[in-house]
Short mmCIF file of C-alpha atoms and ligand atoms in Angstrom, two decimals:
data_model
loop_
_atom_site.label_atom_id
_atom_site.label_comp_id
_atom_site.label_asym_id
_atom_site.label_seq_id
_atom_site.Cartn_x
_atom_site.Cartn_y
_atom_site.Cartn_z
CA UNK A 1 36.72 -18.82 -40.42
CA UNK A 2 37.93 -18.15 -43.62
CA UNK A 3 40.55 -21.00 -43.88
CA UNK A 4 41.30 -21.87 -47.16
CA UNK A 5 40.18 -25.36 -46.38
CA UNK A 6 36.21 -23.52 -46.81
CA UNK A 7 37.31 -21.33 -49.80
CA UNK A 8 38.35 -23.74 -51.97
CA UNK A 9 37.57 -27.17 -50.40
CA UNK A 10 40.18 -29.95 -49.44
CA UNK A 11 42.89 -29.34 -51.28
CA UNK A 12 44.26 -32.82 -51.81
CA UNK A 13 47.33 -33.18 -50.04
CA UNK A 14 47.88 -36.47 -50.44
CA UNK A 15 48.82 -36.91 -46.18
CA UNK A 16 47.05 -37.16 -43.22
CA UNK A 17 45.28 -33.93 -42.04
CA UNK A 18 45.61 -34.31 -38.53
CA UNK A 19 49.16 -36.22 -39.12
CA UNK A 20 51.24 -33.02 -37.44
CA UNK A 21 47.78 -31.07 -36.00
CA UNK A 22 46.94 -34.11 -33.34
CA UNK A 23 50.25 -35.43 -33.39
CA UNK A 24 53.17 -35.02 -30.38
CA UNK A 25 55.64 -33.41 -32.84
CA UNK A 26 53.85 -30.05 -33.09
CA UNK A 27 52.73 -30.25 -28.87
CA UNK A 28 57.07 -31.16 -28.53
CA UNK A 29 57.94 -27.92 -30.92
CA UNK A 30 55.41 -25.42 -29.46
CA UNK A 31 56.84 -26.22 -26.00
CA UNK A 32 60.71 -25.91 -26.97
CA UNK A 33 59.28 -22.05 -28.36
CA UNK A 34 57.31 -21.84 -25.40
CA UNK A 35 60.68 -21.87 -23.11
CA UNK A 36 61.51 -19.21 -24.92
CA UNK A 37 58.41 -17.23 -24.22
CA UNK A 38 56.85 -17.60 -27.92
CA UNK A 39 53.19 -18.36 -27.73
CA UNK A 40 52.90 -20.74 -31.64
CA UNK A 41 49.50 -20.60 -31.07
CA UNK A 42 48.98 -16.20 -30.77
CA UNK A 43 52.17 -16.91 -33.84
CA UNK A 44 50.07 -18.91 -36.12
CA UNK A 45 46.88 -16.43 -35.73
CA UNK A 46 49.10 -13.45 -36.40
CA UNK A 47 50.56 -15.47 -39.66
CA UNK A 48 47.51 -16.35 -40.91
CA UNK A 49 45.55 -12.98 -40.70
CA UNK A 50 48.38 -11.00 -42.34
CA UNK A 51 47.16 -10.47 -46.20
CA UNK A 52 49.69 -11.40 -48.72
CA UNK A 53 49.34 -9.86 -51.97
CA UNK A 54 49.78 -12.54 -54.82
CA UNK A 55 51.03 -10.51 -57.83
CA UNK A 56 48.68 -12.12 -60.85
CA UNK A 57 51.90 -11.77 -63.41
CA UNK A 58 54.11 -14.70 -62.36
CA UNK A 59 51.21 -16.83 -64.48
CA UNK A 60 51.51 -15.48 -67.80
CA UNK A 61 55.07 -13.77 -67.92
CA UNK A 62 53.63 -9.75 -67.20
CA UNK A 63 51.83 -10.11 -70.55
CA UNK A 64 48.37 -9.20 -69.81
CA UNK A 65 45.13 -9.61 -72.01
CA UNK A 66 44.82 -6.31 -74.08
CA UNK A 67 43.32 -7.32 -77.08
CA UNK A 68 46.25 -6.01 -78.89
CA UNK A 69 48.96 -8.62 -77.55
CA UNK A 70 51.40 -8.50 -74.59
CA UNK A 71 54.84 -7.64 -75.70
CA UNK A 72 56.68 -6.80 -72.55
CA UNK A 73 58.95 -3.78 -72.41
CA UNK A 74 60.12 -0.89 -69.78
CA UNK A 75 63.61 -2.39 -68.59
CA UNK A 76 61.72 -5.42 -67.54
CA UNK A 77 61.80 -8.86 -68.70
CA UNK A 78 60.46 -12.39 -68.13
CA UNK A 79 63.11 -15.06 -69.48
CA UNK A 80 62.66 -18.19 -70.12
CA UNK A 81 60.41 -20.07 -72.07
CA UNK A 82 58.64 -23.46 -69.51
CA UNK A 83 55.76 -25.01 -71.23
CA UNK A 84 52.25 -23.94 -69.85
CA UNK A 85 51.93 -20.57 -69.49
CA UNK A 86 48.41 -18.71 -68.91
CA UNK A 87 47.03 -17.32 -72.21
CA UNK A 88 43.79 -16.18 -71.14
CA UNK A 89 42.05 -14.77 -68.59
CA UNK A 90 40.32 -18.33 -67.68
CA UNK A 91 43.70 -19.95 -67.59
CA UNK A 92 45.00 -17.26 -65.50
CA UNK A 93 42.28 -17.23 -62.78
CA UNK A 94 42.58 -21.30 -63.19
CA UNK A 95 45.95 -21.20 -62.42
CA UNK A 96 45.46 -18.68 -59.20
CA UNK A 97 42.78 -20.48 -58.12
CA UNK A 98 45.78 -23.15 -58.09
CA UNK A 99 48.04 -21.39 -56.81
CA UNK A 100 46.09 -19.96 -53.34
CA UNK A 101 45.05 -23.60 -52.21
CA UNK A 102 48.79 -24.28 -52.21
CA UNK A 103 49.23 -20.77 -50.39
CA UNK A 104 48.31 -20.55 -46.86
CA UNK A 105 46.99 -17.92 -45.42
CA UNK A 106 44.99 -14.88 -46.45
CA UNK A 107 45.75 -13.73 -49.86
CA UNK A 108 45.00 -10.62 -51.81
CA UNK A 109 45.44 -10.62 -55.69
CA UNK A 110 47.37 -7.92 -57.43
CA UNK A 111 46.37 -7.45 -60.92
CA UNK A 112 48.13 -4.94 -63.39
CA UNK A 113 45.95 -2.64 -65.39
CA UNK A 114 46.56 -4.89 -68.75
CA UNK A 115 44.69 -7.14 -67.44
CA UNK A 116 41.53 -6.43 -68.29
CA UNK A 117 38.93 -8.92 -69.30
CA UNK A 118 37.06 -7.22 -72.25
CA UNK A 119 36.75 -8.57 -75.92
CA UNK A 120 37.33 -5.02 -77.59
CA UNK A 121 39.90 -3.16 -77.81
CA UNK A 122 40.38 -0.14 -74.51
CA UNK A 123 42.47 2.54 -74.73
CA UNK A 124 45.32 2.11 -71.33
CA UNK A 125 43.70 6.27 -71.57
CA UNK A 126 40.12 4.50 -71.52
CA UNK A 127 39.83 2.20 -68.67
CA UNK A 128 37.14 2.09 -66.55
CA UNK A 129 35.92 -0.16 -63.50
CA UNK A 130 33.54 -1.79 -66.13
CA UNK A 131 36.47 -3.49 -67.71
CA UNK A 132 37.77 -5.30 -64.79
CA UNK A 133 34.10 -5.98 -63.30
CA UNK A 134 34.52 -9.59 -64.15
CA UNK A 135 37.92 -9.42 -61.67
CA UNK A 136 35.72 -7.85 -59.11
CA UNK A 137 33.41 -10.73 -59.49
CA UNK A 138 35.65 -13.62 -58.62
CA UNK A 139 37.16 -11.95 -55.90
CA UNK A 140 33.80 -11.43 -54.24
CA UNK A 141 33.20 -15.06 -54.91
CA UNK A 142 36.53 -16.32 -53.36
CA UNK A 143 36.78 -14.04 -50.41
CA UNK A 144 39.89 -12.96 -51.35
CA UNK A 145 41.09 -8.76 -51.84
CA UNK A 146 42.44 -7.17 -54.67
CA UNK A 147 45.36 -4.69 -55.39
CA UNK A 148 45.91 -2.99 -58.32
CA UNK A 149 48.95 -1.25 -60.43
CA UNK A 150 48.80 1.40 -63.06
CA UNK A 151 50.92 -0.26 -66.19
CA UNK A 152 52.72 2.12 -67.88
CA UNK A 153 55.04 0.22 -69.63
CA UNK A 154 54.60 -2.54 -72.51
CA UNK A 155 53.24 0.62 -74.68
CA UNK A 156 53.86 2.43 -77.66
CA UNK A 157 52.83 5.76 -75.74
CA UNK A 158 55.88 4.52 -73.40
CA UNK A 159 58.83 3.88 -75.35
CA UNK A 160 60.45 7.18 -74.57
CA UNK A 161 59.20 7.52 -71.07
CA UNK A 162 55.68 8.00 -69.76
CA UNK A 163 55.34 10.18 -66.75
CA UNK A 164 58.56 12.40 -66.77
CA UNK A 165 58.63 12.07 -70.79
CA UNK A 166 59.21 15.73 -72.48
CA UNK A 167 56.50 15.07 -74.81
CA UNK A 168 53.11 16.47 -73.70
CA UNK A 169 50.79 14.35 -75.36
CA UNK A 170 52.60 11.33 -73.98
CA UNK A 171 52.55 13.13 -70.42
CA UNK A 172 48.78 13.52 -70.46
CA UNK A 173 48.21 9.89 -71.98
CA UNK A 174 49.51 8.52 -69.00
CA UNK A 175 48.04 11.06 -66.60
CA UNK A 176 44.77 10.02 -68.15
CA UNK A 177 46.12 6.19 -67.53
CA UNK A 178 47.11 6.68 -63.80
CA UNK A 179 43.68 8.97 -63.07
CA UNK A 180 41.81 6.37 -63.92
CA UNK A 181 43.26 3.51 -62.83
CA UNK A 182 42.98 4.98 -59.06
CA UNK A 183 39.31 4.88 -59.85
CA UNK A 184 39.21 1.67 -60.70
CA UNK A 185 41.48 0.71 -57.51
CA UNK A 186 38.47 2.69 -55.90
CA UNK A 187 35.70 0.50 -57.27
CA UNK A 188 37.89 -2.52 -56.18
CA UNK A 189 38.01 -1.26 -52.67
CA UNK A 190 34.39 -1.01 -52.28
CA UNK A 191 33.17 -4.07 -53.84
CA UNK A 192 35.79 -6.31 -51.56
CA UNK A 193 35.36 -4.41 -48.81
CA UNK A 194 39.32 -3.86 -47.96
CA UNK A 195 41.15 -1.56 -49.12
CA UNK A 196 42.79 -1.77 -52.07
CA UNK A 197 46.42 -0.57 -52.83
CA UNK A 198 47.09 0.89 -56.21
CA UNK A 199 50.90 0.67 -56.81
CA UNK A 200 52.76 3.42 -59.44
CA UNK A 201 55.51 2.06 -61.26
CA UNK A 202 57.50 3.85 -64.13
CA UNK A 203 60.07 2.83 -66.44
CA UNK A 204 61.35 6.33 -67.21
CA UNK A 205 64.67 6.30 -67.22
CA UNK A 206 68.03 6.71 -69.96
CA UNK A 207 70.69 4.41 -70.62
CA UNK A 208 73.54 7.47 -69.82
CA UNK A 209 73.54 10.06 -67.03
CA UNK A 210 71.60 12.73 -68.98
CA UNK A 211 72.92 16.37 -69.37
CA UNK A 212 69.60 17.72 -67.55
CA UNK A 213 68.74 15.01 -64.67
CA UNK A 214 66.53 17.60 -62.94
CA UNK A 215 63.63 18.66 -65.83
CA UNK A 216 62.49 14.72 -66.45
CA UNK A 217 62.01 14.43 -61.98
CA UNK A 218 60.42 17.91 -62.14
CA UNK A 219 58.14 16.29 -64.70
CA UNK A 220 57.40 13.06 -62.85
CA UNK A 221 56.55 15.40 -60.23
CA UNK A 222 54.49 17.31 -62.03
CA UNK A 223 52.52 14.59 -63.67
CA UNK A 224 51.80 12.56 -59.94
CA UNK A 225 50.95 16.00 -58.56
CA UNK A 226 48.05 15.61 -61.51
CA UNK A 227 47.29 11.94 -60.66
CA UNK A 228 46.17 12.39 -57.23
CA UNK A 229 44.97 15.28 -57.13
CA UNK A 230 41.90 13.72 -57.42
CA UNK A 231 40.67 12.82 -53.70
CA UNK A 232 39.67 9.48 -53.79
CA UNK A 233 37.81 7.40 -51.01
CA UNK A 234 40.54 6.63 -48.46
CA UNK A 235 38.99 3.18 -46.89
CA UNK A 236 38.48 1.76 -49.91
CA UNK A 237 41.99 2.65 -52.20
CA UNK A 238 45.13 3.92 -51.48
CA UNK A 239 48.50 4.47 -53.60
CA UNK A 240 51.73 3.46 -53.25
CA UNK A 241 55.06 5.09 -55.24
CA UNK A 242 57.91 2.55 -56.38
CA UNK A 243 61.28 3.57 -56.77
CA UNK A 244 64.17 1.22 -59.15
CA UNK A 245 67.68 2.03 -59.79
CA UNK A 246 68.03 1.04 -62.78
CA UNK A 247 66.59 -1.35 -65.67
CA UNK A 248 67.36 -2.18 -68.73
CA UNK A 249 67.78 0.53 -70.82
CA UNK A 250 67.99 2.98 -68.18
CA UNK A 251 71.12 1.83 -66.29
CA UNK A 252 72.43 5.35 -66.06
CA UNK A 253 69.71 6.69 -64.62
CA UNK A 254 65.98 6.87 -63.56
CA UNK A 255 64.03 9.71 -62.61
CA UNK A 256 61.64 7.94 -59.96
CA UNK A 257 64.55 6.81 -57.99
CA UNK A 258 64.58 6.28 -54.19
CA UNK A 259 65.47 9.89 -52.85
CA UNK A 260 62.94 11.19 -55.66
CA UNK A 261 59.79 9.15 -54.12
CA UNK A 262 61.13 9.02 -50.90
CA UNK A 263 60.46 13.43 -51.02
CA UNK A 264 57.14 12.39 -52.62
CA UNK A 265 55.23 10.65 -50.11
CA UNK A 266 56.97 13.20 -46.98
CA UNK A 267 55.50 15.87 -48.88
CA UNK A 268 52.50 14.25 -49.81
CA UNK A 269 50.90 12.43 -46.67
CA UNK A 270 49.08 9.36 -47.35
CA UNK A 271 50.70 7.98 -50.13
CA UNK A 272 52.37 4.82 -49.30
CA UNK A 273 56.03 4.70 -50.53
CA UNK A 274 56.80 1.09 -51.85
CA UNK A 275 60.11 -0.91 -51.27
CA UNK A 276 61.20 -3.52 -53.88
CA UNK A 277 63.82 -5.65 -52.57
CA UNK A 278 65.70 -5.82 -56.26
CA UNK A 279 65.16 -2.31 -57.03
CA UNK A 280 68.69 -0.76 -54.73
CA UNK A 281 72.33 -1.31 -55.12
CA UNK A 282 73.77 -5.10 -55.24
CA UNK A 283 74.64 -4.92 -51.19
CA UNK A 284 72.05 -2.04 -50.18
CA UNK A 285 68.92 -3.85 -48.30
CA UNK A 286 65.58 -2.56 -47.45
CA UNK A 287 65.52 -4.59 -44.24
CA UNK A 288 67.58 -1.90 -43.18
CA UNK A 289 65.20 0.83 -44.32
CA UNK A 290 62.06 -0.22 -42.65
CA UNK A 291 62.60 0.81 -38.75
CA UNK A 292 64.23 4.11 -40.52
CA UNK A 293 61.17 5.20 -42.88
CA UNK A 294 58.68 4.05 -40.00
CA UNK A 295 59.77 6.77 -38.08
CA UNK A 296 58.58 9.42 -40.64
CA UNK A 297 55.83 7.39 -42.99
CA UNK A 298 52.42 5.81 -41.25
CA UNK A 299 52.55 2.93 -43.70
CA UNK A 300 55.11 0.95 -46.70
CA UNK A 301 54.52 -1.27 -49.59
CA UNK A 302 56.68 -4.10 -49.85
CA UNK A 303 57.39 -6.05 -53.14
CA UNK A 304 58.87 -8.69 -51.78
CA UNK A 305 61.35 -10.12 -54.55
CA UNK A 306 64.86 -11.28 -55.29
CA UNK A 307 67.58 -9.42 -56.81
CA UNK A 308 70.33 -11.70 -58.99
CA UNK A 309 72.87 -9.87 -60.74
CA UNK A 310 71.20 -7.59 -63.30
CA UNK A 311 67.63 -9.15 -62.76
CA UNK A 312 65.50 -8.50 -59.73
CA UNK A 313 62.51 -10.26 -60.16
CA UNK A 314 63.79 -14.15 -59.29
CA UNK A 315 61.94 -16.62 -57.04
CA UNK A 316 61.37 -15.48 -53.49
CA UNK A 317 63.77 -17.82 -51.47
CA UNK A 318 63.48 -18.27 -47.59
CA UNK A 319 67.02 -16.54 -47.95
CA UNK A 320 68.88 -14.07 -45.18
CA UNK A 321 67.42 -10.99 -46.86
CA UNK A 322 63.78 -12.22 -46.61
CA UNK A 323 63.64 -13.09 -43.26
CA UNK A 324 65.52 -10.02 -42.06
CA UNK A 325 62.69 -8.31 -43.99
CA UNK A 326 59.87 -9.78 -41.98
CA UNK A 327 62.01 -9.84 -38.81
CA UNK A 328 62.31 -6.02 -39.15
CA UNK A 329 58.30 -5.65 -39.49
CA UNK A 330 57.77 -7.66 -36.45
CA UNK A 331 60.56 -6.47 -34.18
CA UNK A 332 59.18 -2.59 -35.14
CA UNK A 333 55.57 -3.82 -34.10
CA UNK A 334 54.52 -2.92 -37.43
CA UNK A 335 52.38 -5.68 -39.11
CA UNK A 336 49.51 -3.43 -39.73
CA UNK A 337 51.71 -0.53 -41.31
CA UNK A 338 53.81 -2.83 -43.80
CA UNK A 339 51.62 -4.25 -46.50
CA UNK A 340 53.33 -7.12 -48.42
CA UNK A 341 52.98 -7.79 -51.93
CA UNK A 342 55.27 -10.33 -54.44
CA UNK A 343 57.16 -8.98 -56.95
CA UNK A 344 59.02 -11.76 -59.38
CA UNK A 345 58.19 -13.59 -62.58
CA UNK A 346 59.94 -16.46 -63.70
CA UNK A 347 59.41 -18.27 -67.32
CA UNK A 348 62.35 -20.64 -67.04
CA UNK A 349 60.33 -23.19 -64.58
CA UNK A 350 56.74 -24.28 -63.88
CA UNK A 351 55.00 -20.84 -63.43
CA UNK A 352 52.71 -22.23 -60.52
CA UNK A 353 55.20 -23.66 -58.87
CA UNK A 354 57.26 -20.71 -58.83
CA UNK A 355 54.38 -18.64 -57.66
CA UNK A 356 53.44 -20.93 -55.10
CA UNK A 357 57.25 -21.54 -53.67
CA UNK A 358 57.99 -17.63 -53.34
CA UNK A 359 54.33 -17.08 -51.67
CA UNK A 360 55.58 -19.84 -48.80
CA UNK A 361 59.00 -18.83 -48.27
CA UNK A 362 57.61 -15.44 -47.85
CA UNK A 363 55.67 -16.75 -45.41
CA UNK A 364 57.71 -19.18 -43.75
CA UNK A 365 60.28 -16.03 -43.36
CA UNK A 366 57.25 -14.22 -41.79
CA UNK A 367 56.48 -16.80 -39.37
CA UNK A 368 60.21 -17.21 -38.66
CA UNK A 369 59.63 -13.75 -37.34
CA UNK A 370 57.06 -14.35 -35.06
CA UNK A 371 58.74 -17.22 -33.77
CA UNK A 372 61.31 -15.38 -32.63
CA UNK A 373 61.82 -14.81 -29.07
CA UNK A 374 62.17 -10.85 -29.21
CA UNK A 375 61.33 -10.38 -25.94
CA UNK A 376 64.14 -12.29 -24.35
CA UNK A 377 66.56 -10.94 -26.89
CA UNK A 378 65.37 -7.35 -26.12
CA UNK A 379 66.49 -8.10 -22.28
CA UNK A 380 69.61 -9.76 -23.77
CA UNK A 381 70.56 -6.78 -25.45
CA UNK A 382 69.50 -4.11 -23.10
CA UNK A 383 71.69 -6.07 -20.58
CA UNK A 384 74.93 -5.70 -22.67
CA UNK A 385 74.56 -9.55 -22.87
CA UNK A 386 75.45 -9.48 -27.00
CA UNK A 387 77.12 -13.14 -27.12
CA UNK A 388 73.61 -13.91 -25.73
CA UNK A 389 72.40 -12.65 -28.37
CA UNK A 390 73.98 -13.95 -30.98
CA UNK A 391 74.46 -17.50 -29.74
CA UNK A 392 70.75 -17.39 -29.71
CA UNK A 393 69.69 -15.79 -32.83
CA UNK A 394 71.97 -18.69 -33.95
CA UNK A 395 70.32 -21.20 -32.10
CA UNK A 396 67.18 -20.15 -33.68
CA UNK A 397 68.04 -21.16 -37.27
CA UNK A 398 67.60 -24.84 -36.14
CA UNK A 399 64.39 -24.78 -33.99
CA UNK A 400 61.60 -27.37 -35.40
CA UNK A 401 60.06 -24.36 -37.32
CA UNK A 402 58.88 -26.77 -40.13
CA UNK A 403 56.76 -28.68 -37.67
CA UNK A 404 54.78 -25.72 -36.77
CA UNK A 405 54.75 -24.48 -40.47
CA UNK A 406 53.29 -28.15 -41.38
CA UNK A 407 50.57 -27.03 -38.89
CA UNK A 408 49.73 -23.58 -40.12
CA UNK A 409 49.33 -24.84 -43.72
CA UNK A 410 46.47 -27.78 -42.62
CA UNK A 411 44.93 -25.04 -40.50
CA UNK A 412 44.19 -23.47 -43.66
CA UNK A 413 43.64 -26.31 -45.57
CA UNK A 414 46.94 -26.38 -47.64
CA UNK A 415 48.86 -28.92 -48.61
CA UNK A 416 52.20 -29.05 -46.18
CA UNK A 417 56.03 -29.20 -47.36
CA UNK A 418 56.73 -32.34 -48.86
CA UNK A 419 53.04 -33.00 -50.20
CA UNK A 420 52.70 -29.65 -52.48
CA UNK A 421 54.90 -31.09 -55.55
CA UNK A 422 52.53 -34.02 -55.88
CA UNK A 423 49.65 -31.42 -56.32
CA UNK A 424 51.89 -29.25 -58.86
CA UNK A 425 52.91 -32.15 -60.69
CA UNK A 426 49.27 -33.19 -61.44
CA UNK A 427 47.95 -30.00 -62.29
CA UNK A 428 50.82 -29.55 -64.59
CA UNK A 429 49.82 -32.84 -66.36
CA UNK A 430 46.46 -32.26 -66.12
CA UNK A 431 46.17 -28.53 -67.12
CA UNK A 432 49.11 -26.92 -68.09
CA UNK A 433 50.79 -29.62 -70.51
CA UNK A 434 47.75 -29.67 -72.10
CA UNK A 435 47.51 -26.19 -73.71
CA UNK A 436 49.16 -26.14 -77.01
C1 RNT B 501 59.50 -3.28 -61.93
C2 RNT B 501 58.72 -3.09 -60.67
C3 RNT B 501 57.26 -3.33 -60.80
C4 RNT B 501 56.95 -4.49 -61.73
C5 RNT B 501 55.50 -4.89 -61.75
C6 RNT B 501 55.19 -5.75 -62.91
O1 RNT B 501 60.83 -3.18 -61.74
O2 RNT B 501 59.23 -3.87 -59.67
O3 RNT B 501 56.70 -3.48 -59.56
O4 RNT B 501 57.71 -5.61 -61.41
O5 RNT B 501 54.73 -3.77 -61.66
ZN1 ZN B 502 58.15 -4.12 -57.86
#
């Protein structure tokens, strides 16, 4: 149940749907895994039960529909300029609606509080559930969950900060903001029936290391400690803290940094703390923070991204760093205590496509994962056998994975590699080209 193939109805791939399903290539790779002691089958149920969030702002460049117009600033920025783009709240849900047939699995959808679907103009100090009923709505209606993120950037209130800000009117405005957008997270929760994750995110930060670093944390502190101190219905929202290093703007420094939310949620139990993968140093990795924060925190947020240079929202690639990501959550036996959400926006190409191609690879890296033989590496290793080990992890980089990928994505009723462009290309022609 619950294939994508019943949500949104064939989605025209172009091949054969039981091409690689009926067909001796997939029966030839799941036995060469099966040698290995990987059950595909107990792989592909595991894959295709494990919600991804899709983050709604790859389709319109973070820009949101506040009846004011999205300008988007807090160290952030969406470059490029590809014909096409979302404009409204229609073209945006078209464009999802897109987007998840071409994404396998089971998808949540994680919108940003300036996306609200209301004609007049609300206050970001104003929102209510009311004003994203309409998002509610369509999730019901496509099965699908929904995240949510307080927006405190892309403000006038936030040009000098929000949370940690000296000023105490702009404090409280986004106290206000963040209070009520965990209500609305709330009201989410309980008319999808999961739980939804609301993610805080702040640009606060200064573009050289300031005389005082400690007054704008104890601030940010201070302000969160405000937040949630309102208890909240814990099986229908939780939140999430996200730390960055630096943006632009704020190279120097930035109050909500790692160590800073990383004291947060230890002190504050039940608050998820969220890892960006473009948010730490060039050659730090949060593959190699998972297993470590597990120990101490029941559950992480991942915003599963790419860092390039100065930038770290690019194009989710099936790249080392991804799949040592997902490797990490599955080695740890912790699929149910690592949500995963995407994190990038690119303008420069066809904004579908890009959503679509970093939602697979993210994937893809995740099934990787479960196609890996841990068990007989785990004997490998605990037998001082590491060439074993290595030959094999080796080895695994050219096992018929894309066979049994092919598979997963007609289980669900999505187009598989090689047929997807055809779709994009047509939609793009069809929909996108055609708004002016
Ligand atoms: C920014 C953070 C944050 C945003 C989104 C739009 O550096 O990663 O998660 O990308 O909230
Ligand atoms: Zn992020």
């Amino acid at each position: 149940m619950g294939y994508k193939a019943m949500k949104h109805g064939a989605a025209g791939t172009g091949g054969k749907p039981d091409k690689i399903s009926g067909g001796q290539a997939y029966e030839w790779a799941r036995e060469l895994y099966a040698e290995q002691g990987v059950d595909v089958e107990a792989a592909l149920e595991t894959l295709g039960r494990t919600p991804l969030s899709v983050h709604c702002w790859q389709g319109d460049d973070v820009l949101g529909f506040e009846t004011s117009g999205g300008k988007l600033t807090g160290g952030i920025q969406a470059t490029g300029n590809f014909p096409g783009r979302a404009r409204t709240v229609a073209e945006l849900r078209a464009d999802l609606e897109k987007a998840l047939s071409l994404i396998p699995g089971s998808s949540k959808v994680n919108l940003h509080a300036n996306y609200l679907d209301w004609d007049e103009p609300v206050g970001r100090d104003a929102l209510e559930p009311r004003h994203f009923e309409s998002w509610a709505d369509w999730a019901v209606e496509r099965g699908v969950g929904l995240d949510f993120n307080t927006t405190f950037f892309s403000h006038p209130m936030g040009e000098n900060g929000s949370l940690s800000s000296a000023d105490q009117a702009v404090r409280e405005f986004w106290i206000e903001h963040g209070k009520r957008c965990r209500r609305i997270a709330e009201y989410f929760g309980g008319r999808t029936n999961q739980i939804c994750v609301c993610n805080h995110w702040t640009h606060d930060g200064a573009k050289e290391i300031p005389i005082d670093p400690l007054a704008p944390r104890l601030r940010l502190k201070a302000s969160y400690d405000e937040i949630f101190g309102e208890k909240l219905d814990s099986t229908k929202m939780v939140d999430a803290v996200e730390s960055k290093l630096f943006g632009i703007g704020s190279e120097a420094y930035v109050p909500g940094s790692h160590e800073f939310y990383m004291g947060y949620v230890l002190s504050n139990p039940g608050i998820l703390l969220t890892l960006d993968a473009g948010h730490f140093h060039p050659t730090e990795v949060i593959s190699a923070k998972i297993s470590a924060l597990l120990c101490f925190l029941p559950k992480l947020l991942l915003h599963v991204s790419r860092p390039v240079r100065w930038d770290s929202d690019h194009v989710v690639l099936l790249d080392d760093e991804t799949r040592q990501i997902m490797l990490e959550v599955v080695r740890c036996g912790a699929l149910d205590r690592v949500m995963i959400a995407l994190d990038y926006f690119d303008a420069s190409i066809n904004r579908v496509g890009a959503w679509v191609c970093g939602a697979r690879n993210t994937r893809k890296a995740l099934l990787a994962a479960l196609l890996e033989p841990t068990d007989m590496l785990r004997e490998m290793e605990a037998a001082g056998d590491g060439a074993g080990v290595l030959i094999s992890r080796q080895e695994s980089l050219t096992m018929p994975m894309g066979i049994i990928w092919d598979r997963f994505c007609e289980m669900h009723g999505a187009p598989p590699d090689r047929a997807w462009l055809r779709d994009l290309r047509s939609y793009e022609r069809a929909v996108q080209f055609k708004r002016k």
